[in-house]
């Protein structure tokens, strides 16, 4: 039963744990490409350095900003 040493929850599969770590703990995978929100005040922007591990997650996030709706896939 894989678990995250940052979170008090377990993951049934190693892939699920890997997805969690790459999303929530990007420092664990240095050099991995990140996708950043274009809105500089957003916590997912490059200003804050978090970003998303996958482009599809960024595209889904863009829908939360009315000024970005309709931009991208």
CSV table of C-alpha atoms in Angstrom, one decimal:
chain,number,residue,atom,x,y,z
A,1,UNK,CA,0.0,0.0,0.0
A,2,UNK,CA,2.0,3.0,-1.2
A,3,UNK,CA,1.8,6.1,1.0
A,4,UNK,CA,2.9,9.7,0.8
A,5,UNK,CA,5.4,10.8,3.4
A,6,UNK,CA,3.9,14.3,3.2
A,7,UNK,CA,0.2,13.3,3.5
A,8,UNK,CA,-1.5,11.1,6.0
A,9,UNK,CA,-3.3,9.1,3.3
A,10,UNK,CA,-2.4,6.0,1.4
A,11,UNK,CA,-2.6,5.2,-2.3
A,12,UNK,CA,-3.7,1.9,-3.7
A,13,UNK,CA,-1.3,2.0,-6.6
A,14,UNK,CA,2.2,3.4,-7.1
A,15,UNK,CA,1.1,5.3,-10.2
A,16,UNK,CA,-1.5,7.1,-8.1
A,17,UNK,CA,1.1,8.0,-5.5
A,18,UNK,CA,3.5,9.2,-8.3
A,19,UNK,CA,0.8,11.4,-9.8
A,20,UNK,CA,0.1,12.9,-6.4
A,21,UNK,CA,3.8,13.6,-5.7
A,22,UNK,CA,4.4,15.2,-9.1
A,23,UNK,CA,1.3,17.4,-8.6
A,24,UNK,CA,1.6,18.3,-5.0
A,25,UNK,CA,5.3,18.0,-4.3
A,26,UNK,CA,7.1,19.1,-7.6
A,27,UNK,CA,10.4,19.3,-5.8
A,28,UNK,CA,10.5,15.5,-5.7
A,29,UNK,CA,11.0,15.4,-9.5
A,30,UNK,CA,13.5,18.1,-10.3
A,31,UNK,CA,13.8,18.9,-14.0
A,32,UNK,CA,10.3,17.7,-14.8
A,33,UNK,CA,8.5,20.0,-17.2
A,34,UNK,CA,5.8,22.1,-15.5
A,35,UNK,CA,2.9,24.0,-17.2
A,36,UNK,CA,2.1,27.4,-15.6
A,37,UNK,CA,-1.0,29.5,-15.5
A,38,UNK,CA,-0.7,32.8,-17.5
A,39,UNK,CA,-2.4,34.8,-14.7
A,40,UNK,CA,0.6,36.1,-12.6
A,41,UNK,CA,-1.5,36.5,-9.5
A,42,UNK,CA,-2.6,32.8,-9.7
A,43,UNK,CA,-0.9,30.4,-7.3
A,44,UNK,CA,-0.4,28.1,-10.3
A,45,UNK,CA,1.6,30.7,-12.2
A,46,UNK,CA,5.4,30.7,-12.7
A,47,UNK,CA,5.6,33.5,-10.0
A,48,UNK,CA,4.7,30.9,-7.4
A,49,UNK,CA,6.6,28.1,-9.1
A,50,UNK,CA,4.0,25.4,-8.6
A,51,UNK,CA,2.5,24.8,-12.0
A,52,UNK,CA,1.0,21.6,-13.3
A,53,UNK,CA,2.8,18.4,-14.2
A,54,UNK,CA,0.6,17.9,-17.3
A,55,UNK,CA,-0.8,20.2,-19.9
A,56,UNK,CA,-4.3,18.8,-19.7
A,57,UNK,CA,-4.5,19.8,-16.0
A,58,UNK,CA,-3.4,23.3,-17.0
A,59,UNK,CA,-6.1,23.4,-19.7
A,60,UNK,CA,-8.8,22.3,-17.2
A,61,UNK,CA,-7.5,24.9,-14.7
A,62,UNK,CA,-7.8,27.7,-17.3
A,63,UNK,CA,-11.5,27.3,-17.2
A,64,UNK,CA,-11.5,28.7,-13.7
A,65,UNK,CA,-10.3,32.1,-15.0
A,66,UNK,CA,-13.0,33.9,-17.0
A,67,UNK,CA,-10.3,35.9,-18.8
A,68,UNK,CA,-8.8,32.7,-20.1
A,69,UNK,CA,-11.9,30.8,-21.2
A,70,UNK,CA,-11.8,30.1,-24.8
A,71,UNK,CA,-8.0,30.1,-25.0
A,72,UNK,CA,-6.4,26.8,-25.7
A,73,UNK,CA,-8.0,23.3,-26.1
